[in-house]
Amino acid sequence: SLIVATGIGVIGLTLSKNGIIDTYDNMLNCLKNFIDDDYLGAYTSFSKLKRKDVNDSVYRRVYDSLKEEFSANAEDQLYDRATKLYKKRNYQEAIPYYLACLEINSDNPRCIYWLALCYHNSRQKDTANEYYDKLIKEYPNTFYGKQAKIYRR
């Protein structure tokens, strides 16, 4: 642990393996991305944070607030943003959003389907087929599984 005196008080810091500077840098990046409406960047930065890394009440309040936001909204926000990009035919840009959505909930056939279509439309047929196969195997009687059988090449 490290004790740092600031103009507003004493902050107890627990050094993580990446160091306290990296922890605060990730927090600041998360907040900046969130303000800049870069939800994927904010989510990615947040996923590197741990509440226990810093023993400071301000840090923990901000962390808890971000955690609440991402716990409640991340999957839907990432999916919605990916779908907007897909509809604009920005398939490559949509892929990381769908992948992040699947990190949160791997049991999401709707997300898997649209991710497969992104790869399909980006001429990455082998990767598209991997996701189509997953839909066919795990969700055979759903709309997404049936569509995957049609698109699979």
mmCIF file of C-alpha atoms in Angstrom:
data_model
loop_
_atom_site.group_PDB
_atom_site.id
_atom_site.type_symbol
_atom_site.label_atom_id
_atom_site.label_comp_id
_atom_site.label_asym_id
_atom_site.label_seq_id
_atom_site.Cartn_x
_atom_site.Cartn_y
_atom_site.Cartn_z
ATOM 1 C CA SER A 1 0.000 0.000 0.000
ATOM 2 C CA LEU A 2 0.967 3.579 -0.575
ATOM 3 C CA ILE A 3 -0.341 6.607 1.296
ATOM 4 C CA VAL A 4 -0.553 9.808 -0.737
ATOM 5 C CA ALA A 5 -1.343 13.216 0.734
ATOM 6 C CA THR A 6 -3.369 15.405 -1.594
ATOM 7 C CA GLY A 7 -4.828 18.868 -1.307
ATOM 8 C CA ILE A 8 -8.141 17.277 -0.308
ATOM 9 C CA GLY A 9 -6.918 14.631 2.090
ATOM 10 C CA VAL A 10 -5.026 11.389 2.374
ATOM 11 C CA ILE A 11 -5.657 8.628 -0.120
ATOM 12 C CA GLY A 12 -4.661 5.035 0.546
ATOM 13 C CA LEU A 13 -3.629 3.302 -2.671
ATOM 14 C CA THR A 14 -3.160 -0.399 -3.250
ATOM 15 C CA LEU A 15 -0.729 -1.068 -6.057
ATOM 16 C CA SER A 16 -2.007 -3.524 -8.635
ATOM 17 C CA LYS A 17 0.310 -5.516 -10.845
ATOM 18 C CA ASN A 18 -0.014 -2.773 -13.478
ATOM 19 C CA GLY A 19 0.558 -0.031 -10.940
ATOM 20 C CA ILE A 20 -1.646 2.706 -9.624
ATOM 21 C CA ILE A 21 -0.969 5.004 -12.561
ATOM 22 C CA ASP A 22 -2.358 2.430 -14.995
ATOM 23 C CA THR A 23 -5.420 1.984 -12.795
ATOM 24 C CA TYR A 24 -6.178 5.701 -12.749
ATOM 25 C CA ASP A 25 -5.358 5.953 -16.453
ATOM 26 C CA ASN A 26 -7.938 3.247 -17.195
ATOM 27 C CA MET A 27 -10.512 5.047 -15.036
ATOM 28 C CA LEU A 28 -9.848 8.349 -16.812
ATOM 29 C CA ASN A 29 -9.995 6.656 -20.227
ATOM 30 C CA CYS A 30 -13.269 5.041 -19.258
ATOM 31 C CA LEU A 31 -14.774 8.360 -18.203
ATOM 32 C CA LYS A 32 -13.424 10.199 -21.259
ATOM 33 C CA ASN A 33 -14.793 7.551 -23.611
ATOM 34 C CA PHE A 34 -18.128 7.592 -21.821
ATOM 35 C CA ILE A 35 -18.353 11.394 -22.153
ATOM 36 C CA ASP A 36 -17.302 11.153 -25.813
ATOM 37 C CA ASP A 37 -20.127 8.613 -26.387
ATOM 38 C CA ASP A 38 -17.597 5.855 -27.122
ATOM 39 C CA TYR A 39 -19.445 3.149 -25.230
ATOM 40 C CA LEU A 40 -17.201 0.344 -26.472
ATOM 41 C CA GLY A 41 -14.059 2.217 -25.412
ATOM 42 C CA ALA A 42 -15.608 3.005 -22.038
ATOM 43 C CA TYR A 43 -16.656 -0.604 -21.511
ATOM 44 C CA THR A 44 -13.215 -1.889 -22.556
ATOM 45 C CA SER A 45 -11.439 0.482 -20.155
ATOM 46 C CA PHE A 46 -13.865 -0.353 -17.355
ATOM 47 C CA SER A 47 -13.320 -4.088 -17.798
ATOM 48 C CA LYS A 48 -9.658 -3.542 -16.810
ATOM 49 C CA LEU A 49 -10.614 -1.916 -13.496
ATOM 50 C CA LYS A 50 -11.026 -3.596 -10.134
ATOM 51 C CA ARG A 51 -12.744 -1.895 -7.223
ATOM 52 C CA LYS A 52 -10.161 -3.170 -4.746
ATOM 53 C CA ASP A 53 -7.218 -1.667 -6.671
ATOM 54 C CA VAL A 54 -7.645 1.753 -5.077
ATOM 55 C CA ASN A 55 -8.615 2.402 -1.476
ATOM 56 C CA ASP A 56 -10.131 5.829 -2.131
ATOM 57 C CA SER A 57 -13.782 6.728 -1.574
ATOM 58 C CA VAL A 58 -14.017 8.953 -4.674
ATOM 59 C CA TYR A 59 -12.513 6.263 -6.914
ATOM 60 C CA ARG A 60 -14.873 3.658 -5.446
ATOM 61 C CA ARG A 61 -17.947 5.857 -5.875
ATOM 62 C CA VAL A 62 -17.057 6.476 -9.521
ATOM 63 C CA TYR A 63 -16.286 2.776 -10.016
ATOM 64 C CA ASP A 64 -19.600 1.756 -8.414
ATOM 65 C CA SER A 65 -21.501 4.232 -10.572
ATOM 66 C CA LEU A 66 -19.860 2.941 -13.750
ATOM 67 C CA LYS A 67 -20.408 -0.659 -12.694
ATOM 68 C CA GLU A 68 -24.091 0.046 -12.169
ATOM 69 C CA GLU A 69 -24.323 1.634 -15.624
ATOM 70 C CA PHE A 70 -22.555 -1.219 -17.374
ATOM 71 C CA SER A 71 -24.373 -3.933 -15.411
ATOM 72 C CA ALA A 72 -27.738 -2.469 -16.302
ATOM 73 C CA ASN A 73 -27.147 -1.271 -19.846
ATOM 74 C CA ALA A 74 -23.942 -2.552 -21.432
ATOM 75 C CA GLU A 75 -25.338 -5.510 -23.359
ATOM 76 C CA ASP A 76 -28.221 -3.510 -24.845
ATOM 77 C CA GLN A 77 -26.089 -0.432 -25.522
ATOM 78 C CA LEU A 78 -23.372 -2.426 -27.282
ATOM 79 C CA TYR A 79 -25.920 -4.392 -29.306
ATOM 80 C CA ASP A 80 -27.822 -1.249 -30.327
ATOM 81 C CA ARG A 81 -24.664 0.561 -31.374
ATOM 82 C CA ALA A 82 -23.457 -2.467 -33.338
ATOM 83 C CA THR A 83 -26.787 -2.734 -35.113
ATOM 84 C CA LYS A 84 -26.724 0.954 -36.059
ATOM 85 C CA LEU A 85 -23.288 0.437 -37.583
ATOM 86 C CA TYR A 86 -24.487 -2.703 -39.368
ATOM 87 C CA LYS A 87 -27.446 -0.841 -40.866
ATOM 88 C CA LYS A 88 -25.020 1.773 -42.201
ATOM 89 C CA ARG A 89 -23.051 -1.124 -43.747
ATOM 90 C CA ASN A 90 -20.102 -0.477 -41.424
ATOM 91 C CA TYR A 91 -19.679 -4.198 -40.825
ATOM 92 C CA GLN A 92 -16.067 -4.113 -39.661
ATOM 93 C CA GLU A 93 -16.830 -1.348 -37.162
ATOM 94 C CA ALA A 94 -19.825 -3.282 -35.809
ATOM 95 C CA ILE A 95 -17.861 -6.474 -35.095
ATOM 96 C CA PRO A 96 -16.094 -5.320 -31.876
ATOM 97 C CA TYR A 97 -19.425 -4.156 -30.447
ATOM 98 C CA TYR A 98 -21.073 -7.521 -31.090
ATOM 99 C CA LEU A 99 -18.045 -9.324 -29.660
ATOM 100 C CA ALA A 100 -18.179 -7.187 -26.500
ATOM 101 C CA CYS A 101 -21.899 -7.901 -26.246
ATOM 102 C CA LEU A 102 -21.121 -11.626 -26.380
ATOM 103 C CA GLU A 103 -18.480 -11.198 -23.651
ATOM 104 C CA ILE A 104 -21.272 -10.035 -21.387
ATOM 105 C CA ASN A 105 -23.757 -12.695 -22.478
ATOM 106 C CA SER A 106 -22.508 -15.539 -24.669
ATOM 107 C CA ASP A 107 -26.043 -16.994 -24.780
ATOM 108 C CA ASN A 108 -27.418 -14.359 -27.141
ATOM 109 C CA PRO A 109 -28.424 -15.883 -30.504
ATOM 110 C CA ARG A 110 -29.581 -12.524 -31.834
ATOM 111 C CA CYS A 111 -26.106 -11.071 -31.302
ATOM 112 C CA ILE A 112 -24.379 -14.173 -32.708
ATOM 113 C CA TYR A 113 -26.552 -13.962 -35.825
ATOM 114 C CA TRP A 114 -25.774 -10.322 -36.555
ATOM 115 C CA LEU A 115 -22.096 -10.895 -35.829
ATOM 116 C CA ALA A 116 -22.108 -13.747 -38.351
ATOM 117 C CA LEU A 117 -23.730 -11.437 -40.902
ATOM 118 C CA CYS A 118 -21.040 -8.810 -40.281
ATOM 119 C CA TYR A 119 -18.342 -11.357 -41.046
ATOM 120 C CA HIS A 120 -20.359 -12.662 -43.994
ATOM 121 C CA ASN A 121 -20.749 -9.178 -45.487
ATOM 122 C CA SER A 122 -17.072 -8.439 -44.822
ATOM 123 C CA ARG A 123 -16.148 -11.460 -46.959
ATOM 124 C CA GLN A 124 -14.805 -13.360 -43.935
ATOM 125 C CA LYS A 125 -16.787 -16.483 -44.782
ATOM 126 C CA ASP A 126 -14.852 -18.910 -42.579
ATOM 127 C CA THR A 127 -15.462 -16.826 -39.477
ATOM 128 C CA ALA A 128 -19.084 -16.224 -40.484
ATOM 129 C CA ASN A 129 -19.533 -19.985 -40.879
ATOM 130 C CA GLU A 130 -18.181 -20.596 -37.356
ATOM 131 C CA TYR A 131 -20.940 -18.395 -35.954
ATOM 132 C CA TYR A 132 -23.559 -19.868 -38.298
ATOM 133 C CA ASP A 133 -22.523 -23.335 -37.107
ATOM 134 C CA LYS A 134 -22.919 -22.248 -33.495
ATOM 135 C CA LEU A 135 -26.439 -21.010 -34.243
ATOM 136 C CA ILE A 136 -27.348 -24.180 -36.143
ATOM 137 C CA LYS A 137 -26.024 -26.397 -33.354
ATOM 138 C CA GLU A 138 -27.173 -24.488 -30.257
ATOM 139 C CA TYR A 139 -30.337 -22.764 -31.515
ATOM 140 C CA PRO A 140 -31.609 -25.019 -34.344
ATOM 141 C CA ASN A 141 -35.335 -24.288 -33.968
ATOM 142 C CA THR A 142 -35.071 -20.531 -33.557
ATOM 143 C CA PHE A 143 -35.355 -17.908 -36.263
ATOM 144 C CA TYR A 144 -31.594 -17.350 -35.986
ATOM 145 C CA GLY A 145 -30.730 -21.031 -36.312
ATOM 146 C CA LYS A 146 -32.988 -21.405 -39.353
ATOM 147 C CA GLN A 147 -31.543 -18.288 -40.996
ATOM 148 C CA ALA A 148 -28.014 -19.523 -40.306
ATOM 149 C CA LYS A 149 -28.787 -22.684 -42.300
ATOM 150 C CA ILE A 150 -29.773 -20.505 -45.252
ATOM 151 C CA TYR A 151 -26.682 -18.256 -45.114
ATOM 152 C CA ARG A 152 -24.112 -20.939 -44.272
ATOM 153 C CA ARG A 153 -21.763 -21.649 -47.189
#
